[in-house]
PDB file of C-alpha atoms in Angstrom:
ATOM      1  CA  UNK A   1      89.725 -32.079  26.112  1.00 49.00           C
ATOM      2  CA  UNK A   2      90.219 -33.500  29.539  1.00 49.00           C
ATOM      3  CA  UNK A   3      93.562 -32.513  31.107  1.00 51.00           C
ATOM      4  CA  UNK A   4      92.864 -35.257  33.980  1.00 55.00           C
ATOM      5  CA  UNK A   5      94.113 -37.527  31.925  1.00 57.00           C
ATOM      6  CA  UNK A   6      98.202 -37.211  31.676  1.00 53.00           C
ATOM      7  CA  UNK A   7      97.992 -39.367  28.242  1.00 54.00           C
ATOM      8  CA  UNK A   8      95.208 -37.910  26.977  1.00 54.00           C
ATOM      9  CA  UNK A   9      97.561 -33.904  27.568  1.00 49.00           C
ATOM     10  CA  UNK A  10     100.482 -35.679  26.211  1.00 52.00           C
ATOM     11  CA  UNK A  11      98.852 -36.558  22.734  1.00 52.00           C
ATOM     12  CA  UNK A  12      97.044 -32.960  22.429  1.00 49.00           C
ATOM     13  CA  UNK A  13     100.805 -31.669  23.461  1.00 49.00           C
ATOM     14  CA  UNK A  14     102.376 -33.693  20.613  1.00 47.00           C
ATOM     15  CA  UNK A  15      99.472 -32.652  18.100  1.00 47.00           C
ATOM     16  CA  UNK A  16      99.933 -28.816  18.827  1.00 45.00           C
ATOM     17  CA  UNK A  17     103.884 -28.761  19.085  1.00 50.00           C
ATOM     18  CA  UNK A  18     103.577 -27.705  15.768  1.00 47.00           C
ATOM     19  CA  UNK A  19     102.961 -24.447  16.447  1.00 48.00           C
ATOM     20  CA  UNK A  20     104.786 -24.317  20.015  1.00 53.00           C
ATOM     21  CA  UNK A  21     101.203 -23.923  21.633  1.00 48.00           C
ATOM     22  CA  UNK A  22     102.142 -25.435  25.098  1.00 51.00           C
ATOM     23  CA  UNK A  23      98.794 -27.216  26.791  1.00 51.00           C
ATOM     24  CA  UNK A  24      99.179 -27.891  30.737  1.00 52.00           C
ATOM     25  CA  UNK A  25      96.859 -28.171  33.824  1.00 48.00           C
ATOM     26  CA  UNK A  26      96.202 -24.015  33.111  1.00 50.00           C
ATOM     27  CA  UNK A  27      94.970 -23.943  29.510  1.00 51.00           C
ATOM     28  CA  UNK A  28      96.655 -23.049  26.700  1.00 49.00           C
ATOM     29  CA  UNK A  29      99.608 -20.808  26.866  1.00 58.00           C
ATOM     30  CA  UNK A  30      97.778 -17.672  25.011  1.00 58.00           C
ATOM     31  CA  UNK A  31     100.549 -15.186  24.528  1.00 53.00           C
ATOM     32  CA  UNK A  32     102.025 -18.596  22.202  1.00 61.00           C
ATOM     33  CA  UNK A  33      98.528 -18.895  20.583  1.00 59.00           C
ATOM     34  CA  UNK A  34      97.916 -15.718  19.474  1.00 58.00           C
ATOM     35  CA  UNK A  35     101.569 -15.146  18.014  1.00 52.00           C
ATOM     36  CA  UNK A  36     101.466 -18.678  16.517  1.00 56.00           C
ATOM     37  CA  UNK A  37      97.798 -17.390  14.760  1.00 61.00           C
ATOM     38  CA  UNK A  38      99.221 -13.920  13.770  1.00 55.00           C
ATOM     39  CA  UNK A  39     102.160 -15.526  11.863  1.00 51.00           C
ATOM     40  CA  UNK A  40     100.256 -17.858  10.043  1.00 49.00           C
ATOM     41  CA  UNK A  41      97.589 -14.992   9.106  1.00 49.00           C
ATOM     42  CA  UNK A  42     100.748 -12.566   7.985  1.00 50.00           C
ATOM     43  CA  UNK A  43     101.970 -16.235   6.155  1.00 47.00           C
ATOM     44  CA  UNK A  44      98.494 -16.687   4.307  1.00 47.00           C
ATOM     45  CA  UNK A  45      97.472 -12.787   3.586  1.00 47.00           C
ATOM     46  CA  UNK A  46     101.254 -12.123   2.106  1.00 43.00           C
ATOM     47  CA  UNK A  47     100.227 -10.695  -1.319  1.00 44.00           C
ATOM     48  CA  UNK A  48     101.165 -12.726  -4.454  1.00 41.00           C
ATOM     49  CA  UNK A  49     103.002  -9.598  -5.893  1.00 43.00           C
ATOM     50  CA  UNK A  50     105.875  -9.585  -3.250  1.00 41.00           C
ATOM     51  CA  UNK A  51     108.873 -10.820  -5.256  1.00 42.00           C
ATOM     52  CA  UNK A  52     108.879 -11.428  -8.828  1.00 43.00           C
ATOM     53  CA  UNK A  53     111.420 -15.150  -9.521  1.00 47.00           C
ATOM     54  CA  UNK A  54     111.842 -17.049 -12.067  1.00 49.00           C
ATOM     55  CA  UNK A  55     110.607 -15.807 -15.448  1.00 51.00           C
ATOM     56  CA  UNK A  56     109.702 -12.224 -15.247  1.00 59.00           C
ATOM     57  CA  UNK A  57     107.892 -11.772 -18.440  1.00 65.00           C
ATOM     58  CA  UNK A  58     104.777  -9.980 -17.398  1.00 72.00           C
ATOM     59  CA  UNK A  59     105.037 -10.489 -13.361  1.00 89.00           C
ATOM     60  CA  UNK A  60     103.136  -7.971 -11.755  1.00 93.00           C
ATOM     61  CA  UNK A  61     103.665  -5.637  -8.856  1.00 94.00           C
ATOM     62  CA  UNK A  62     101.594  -3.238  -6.654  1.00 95.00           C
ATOM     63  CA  UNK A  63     103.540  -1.017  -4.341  1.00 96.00           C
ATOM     64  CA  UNK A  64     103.470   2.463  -3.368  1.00 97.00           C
ATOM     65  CA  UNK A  65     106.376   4.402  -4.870  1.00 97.00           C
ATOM     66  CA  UNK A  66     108.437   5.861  -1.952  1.00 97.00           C
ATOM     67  CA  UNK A  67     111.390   7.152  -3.642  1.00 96.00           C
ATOM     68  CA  UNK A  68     112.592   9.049  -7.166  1.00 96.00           C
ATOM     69  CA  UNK A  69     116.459   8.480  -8.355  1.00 95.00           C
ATOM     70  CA  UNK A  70     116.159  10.132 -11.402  1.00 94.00           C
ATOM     71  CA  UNK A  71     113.536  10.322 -14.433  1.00 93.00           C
ATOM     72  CA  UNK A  72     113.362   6.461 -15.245  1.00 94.00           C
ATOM     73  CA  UNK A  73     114.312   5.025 -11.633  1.00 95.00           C
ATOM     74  CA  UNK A  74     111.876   4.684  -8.904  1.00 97.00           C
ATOM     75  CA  UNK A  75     112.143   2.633  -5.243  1.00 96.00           C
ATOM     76  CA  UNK A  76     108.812   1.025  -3.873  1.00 96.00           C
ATOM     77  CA  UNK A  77     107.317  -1.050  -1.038  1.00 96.00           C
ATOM     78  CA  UNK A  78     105.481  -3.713  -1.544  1.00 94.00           C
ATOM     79  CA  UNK A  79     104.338  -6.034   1.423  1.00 92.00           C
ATOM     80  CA  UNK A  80     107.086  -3.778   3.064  1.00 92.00           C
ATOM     81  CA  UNK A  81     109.756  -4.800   0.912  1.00 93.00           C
ATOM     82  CA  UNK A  82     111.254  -2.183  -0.916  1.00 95.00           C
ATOM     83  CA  UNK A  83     112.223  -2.657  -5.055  1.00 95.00           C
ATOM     84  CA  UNK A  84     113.995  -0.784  -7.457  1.00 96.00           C
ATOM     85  CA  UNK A  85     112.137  -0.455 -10.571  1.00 96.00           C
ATOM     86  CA  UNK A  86     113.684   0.739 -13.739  1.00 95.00           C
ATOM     87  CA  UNK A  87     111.233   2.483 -16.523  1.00 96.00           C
ATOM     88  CA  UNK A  88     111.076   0.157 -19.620  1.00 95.00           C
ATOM     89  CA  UNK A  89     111.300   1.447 -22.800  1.00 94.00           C
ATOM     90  CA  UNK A  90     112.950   5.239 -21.822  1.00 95.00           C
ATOM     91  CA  UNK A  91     115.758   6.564 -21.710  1.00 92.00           C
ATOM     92  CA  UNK A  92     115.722   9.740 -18.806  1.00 94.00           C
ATOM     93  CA  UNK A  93     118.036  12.769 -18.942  1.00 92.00           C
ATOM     94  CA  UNK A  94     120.937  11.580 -15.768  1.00 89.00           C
ATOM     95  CA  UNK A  95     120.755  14.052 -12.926  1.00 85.00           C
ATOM     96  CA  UNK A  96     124.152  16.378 -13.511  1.00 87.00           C
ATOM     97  CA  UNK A  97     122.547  16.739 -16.609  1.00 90.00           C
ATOM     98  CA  UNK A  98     120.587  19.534 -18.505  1.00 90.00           C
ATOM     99  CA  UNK A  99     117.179  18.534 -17.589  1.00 94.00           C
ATOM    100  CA  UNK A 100     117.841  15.748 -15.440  1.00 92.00           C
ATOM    101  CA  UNK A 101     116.410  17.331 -12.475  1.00 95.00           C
ATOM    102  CA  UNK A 102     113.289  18.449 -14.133  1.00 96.00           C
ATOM    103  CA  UNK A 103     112.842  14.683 -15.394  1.00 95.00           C
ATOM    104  CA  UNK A 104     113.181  13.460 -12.250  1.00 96.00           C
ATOM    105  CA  UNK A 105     110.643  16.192 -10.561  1.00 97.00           C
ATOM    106  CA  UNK A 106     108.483  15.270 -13.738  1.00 96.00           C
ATOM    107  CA  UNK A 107     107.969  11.995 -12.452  1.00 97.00           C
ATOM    108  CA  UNK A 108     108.035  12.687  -9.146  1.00 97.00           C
ATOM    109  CA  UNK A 109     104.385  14.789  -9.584  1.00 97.00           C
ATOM    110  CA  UNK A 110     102.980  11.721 -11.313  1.00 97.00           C
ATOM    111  CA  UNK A 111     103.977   8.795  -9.056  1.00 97.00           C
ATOM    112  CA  UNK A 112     105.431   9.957  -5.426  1.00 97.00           C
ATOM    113  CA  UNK A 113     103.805   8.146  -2.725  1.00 97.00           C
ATOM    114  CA  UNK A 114     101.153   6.740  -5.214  1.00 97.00           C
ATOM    115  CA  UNK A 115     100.032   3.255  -5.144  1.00 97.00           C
ATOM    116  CA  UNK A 116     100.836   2.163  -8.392  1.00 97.00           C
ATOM    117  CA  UNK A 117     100.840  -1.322 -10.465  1.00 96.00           C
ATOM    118  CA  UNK A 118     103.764  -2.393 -12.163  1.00 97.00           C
ATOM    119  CA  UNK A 119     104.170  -4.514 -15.296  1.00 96.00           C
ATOM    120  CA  UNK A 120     107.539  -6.198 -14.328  1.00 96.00           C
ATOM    121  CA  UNK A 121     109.495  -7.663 -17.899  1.00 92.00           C
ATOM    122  CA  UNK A 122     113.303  -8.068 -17.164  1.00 91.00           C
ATOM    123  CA  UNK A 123     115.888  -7.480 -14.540  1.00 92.00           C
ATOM    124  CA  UNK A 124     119.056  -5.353 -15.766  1.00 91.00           C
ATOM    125  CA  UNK A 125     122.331  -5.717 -15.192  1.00 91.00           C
ATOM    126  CA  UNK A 126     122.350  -3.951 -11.944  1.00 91.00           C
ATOM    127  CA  UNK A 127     120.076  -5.847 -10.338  1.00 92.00           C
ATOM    128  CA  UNK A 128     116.931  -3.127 -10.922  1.00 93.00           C
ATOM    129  CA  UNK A 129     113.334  -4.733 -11.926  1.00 95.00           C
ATOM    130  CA  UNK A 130     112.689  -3.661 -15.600  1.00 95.00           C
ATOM    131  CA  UNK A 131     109.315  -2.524 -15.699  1.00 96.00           C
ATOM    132  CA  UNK A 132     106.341  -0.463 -16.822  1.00 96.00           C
ATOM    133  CA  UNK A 133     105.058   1.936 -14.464  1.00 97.00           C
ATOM    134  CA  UNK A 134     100.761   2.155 -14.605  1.00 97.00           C
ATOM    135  CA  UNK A 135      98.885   4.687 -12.652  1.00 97.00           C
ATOM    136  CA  UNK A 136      95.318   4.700 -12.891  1.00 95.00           C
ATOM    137  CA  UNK A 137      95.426   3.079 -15.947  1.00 94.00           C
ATOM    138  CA  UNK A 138      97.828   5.426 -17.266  1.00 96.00           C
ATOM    139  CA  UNK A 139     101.005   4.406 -18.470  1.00 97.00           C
ATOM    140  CA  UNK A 140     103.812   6.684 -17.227  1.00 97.00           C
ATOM    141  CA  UNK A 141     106.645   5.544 -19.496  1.00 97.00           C
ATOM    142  CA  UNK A 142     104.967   6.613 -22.121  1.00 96.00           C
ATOM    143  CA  UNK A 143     103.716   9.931 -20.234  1.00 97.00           C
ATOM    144  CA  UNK A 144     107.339  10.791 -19.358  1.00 97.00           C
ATOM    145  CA  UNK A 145     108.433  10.114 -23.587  1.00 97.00           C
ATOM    146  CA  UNK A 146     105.385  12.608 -24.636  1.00 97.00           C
ATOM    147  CA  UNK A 147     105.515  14.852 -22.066  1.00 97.00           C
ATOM    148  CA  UNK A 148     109.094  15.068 -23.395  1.00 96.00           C
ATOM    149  CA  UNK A 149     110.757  14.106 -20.214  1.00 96.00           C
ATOM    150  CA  UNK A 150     112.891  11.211 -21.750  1.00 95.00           C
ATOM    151  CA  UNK A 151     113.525   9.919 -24.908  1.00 93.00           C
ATOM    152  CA  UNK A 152     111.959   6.412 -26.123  1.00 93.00           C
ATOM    153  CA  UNK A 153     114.383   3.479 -25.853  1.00 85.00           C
ATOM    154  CA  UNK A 154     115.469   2.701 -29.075  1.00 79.00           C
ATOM    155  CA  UNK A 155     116.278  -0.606 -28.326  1.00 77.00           C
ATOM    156  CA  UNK A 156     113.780  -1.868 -26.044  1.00 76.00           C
ATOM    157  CA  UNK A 157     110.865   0.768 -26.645  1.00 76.00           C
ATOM    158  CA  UNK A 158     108.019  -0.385 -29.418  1.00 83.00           C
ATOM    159  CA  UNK A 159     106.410   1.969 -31.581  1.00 88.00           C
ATOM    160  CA  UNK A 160     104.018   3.663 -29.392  1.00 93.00           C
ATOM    161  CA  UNK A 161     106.897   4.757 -27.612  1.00 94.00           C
ATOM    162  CA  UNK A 162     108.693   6.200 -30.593  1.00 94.00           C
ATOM    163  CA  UNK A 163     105.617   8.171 -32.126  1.00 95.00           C
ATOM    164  CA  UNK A 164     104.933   9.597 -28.760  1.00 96.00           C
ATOM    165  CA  UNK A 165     109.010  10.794 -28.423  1.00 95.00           C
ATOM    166  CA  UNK A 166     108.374  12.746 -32.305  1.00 96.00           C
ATOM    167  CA  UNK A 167     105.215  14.023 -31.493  1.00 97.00           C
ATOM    168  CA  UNK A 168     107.098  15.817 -28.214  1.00 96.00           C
ATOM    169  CA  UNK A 169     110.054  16.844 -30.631  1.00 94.00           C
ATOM    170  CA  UNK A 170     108.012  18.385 -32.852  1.00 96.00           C
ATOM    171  CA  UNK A 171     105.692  20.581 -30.003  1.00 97.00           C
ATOM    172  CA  UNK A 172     108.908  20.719 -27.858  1.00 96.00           C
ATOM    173  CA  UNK A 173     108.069  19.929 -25.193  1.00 96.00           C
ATOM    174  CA  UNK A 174     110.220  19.311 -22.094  1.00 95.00           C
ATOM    175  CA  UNK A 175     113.591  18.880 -23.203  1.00 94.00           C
ATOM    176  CA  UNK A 176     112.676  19.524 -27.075  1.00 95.00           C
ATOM    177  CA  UNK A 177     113.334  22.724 -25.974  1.00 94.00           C
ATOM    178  CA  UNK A 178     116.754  22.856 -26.146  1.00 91.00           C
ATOM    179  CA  UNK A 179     118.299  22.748 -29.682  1.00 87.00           C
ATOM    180  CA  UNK A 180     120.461  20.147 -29.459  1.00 88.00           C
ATOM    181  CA  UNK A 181     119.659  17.838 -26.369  1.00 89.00           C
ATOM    182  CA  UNK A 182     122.075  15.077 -25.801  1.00 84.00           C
ATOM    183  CA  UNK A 183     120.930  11.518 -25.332  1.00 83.00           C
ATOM    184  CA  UNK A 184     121.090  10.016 -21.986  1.00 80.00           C
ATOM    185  CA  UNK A 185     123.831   7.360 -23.315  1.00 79.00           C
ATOM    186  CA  UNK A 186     125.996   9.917 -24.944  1.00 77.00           C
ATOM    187  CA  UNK A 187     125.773  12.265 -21.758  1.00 85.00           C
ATOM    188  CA  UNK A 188     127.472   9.270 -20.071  1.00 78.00           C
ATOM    189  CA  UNK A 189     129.838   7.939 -22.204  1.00 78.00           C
ATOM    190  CA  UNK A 190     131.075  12.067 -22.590  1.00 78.00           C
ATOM    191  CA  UNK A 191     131.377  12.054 -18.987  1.00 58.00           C
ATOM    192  CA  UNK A 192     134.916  11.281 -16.815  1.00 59.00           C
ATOM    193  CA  UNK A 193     134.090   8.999 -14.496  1.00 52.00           C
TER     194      UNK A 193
END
């Protein structure tokens, strides 16, 4: 390109305005160029996983789990945006409760500043991602219900789920322990608020 020529700078001008890269008589502007050519790289290398929308049914998500509120909620980054995930299909012990601390240190061991892929299937009612947590190929909902850290989900957990809660019942394991352990639901309905 000849910048000789003012028509012949004007029309390159026009063409590159898209991406505020400013031509004139001393070359390209290259602190613009290089900040237009990082955003577009950070634009086209964003991973598909970011932000689940629309129908969630089976959306998946890799992030690295960076926090632990209890033994079925987790906080992650992915592409530096953090998500609340909720474990599908269990039903954790709440923290002022008996075992609720050891649930929640359960899970920390397994996941804590893992990388981990998520199987994302609803959003509940407080705005948390519904999903189930795989590590390694593992599946940690299920670890948590047999290592008898939380009880299946009667309502949303499938079979696999319940076996796994009676087979911890009967070895008592984890909460199994105590004689009469109180479900999650009940714990919280007991409770003043």
């Amino acid at each position: 390109m000849s910048t000789d020529n003012p028509n012949n700078l004007n029309q390159h001008r026009h063409r590159l305005n898209l991406f505020n890269i400013r031509i004139d008589k001393q070359g390209v502007s290259m602190w613009r160029y290089v900040l237009a050519i990082f955003w577009l790289c950070a634009y086209f290398s964003a991973p598909a996983t970011a932000a689940p929308s629309g129908s969630l049914k089976d959306t998946r998500l890799n992030c690295r789990v960076v926090g632990i509120s209890d033994g079925d909620t987790i906080t992650c980054l992915a592409a530096a945006t953090p998500h609340r995930i909720r474990l599908a299909g269990i039903d954790a012990p709440e923290s002022k409760q008996a075992y609720g601390r050891r649930a929640k240190q359960a899970l920390s061991q397994y996941i804590y500043r893992r990388n981990v892929y998520i199987r994302i299937s609803d959003t509940d009612r407080y705005g948390r991602l519904v999903g189930t947590v795989y590590l390694d190929g593992s599946d940690i909902n299920r670890q948590m219900i047999a290592a008898g850290w939380a009880w299946a989900y009667r309502r949303y957990a499938g079979a696999d789920y319940i076996n796994a809660e009676a087979t911890a019942r009967r070895q008592k394991r984890g909460l199994w322990q105590d004689a009469n352990p109180v479900y999650p639901q009940d714990f919280r309905h007991q409770r003043p608020e």
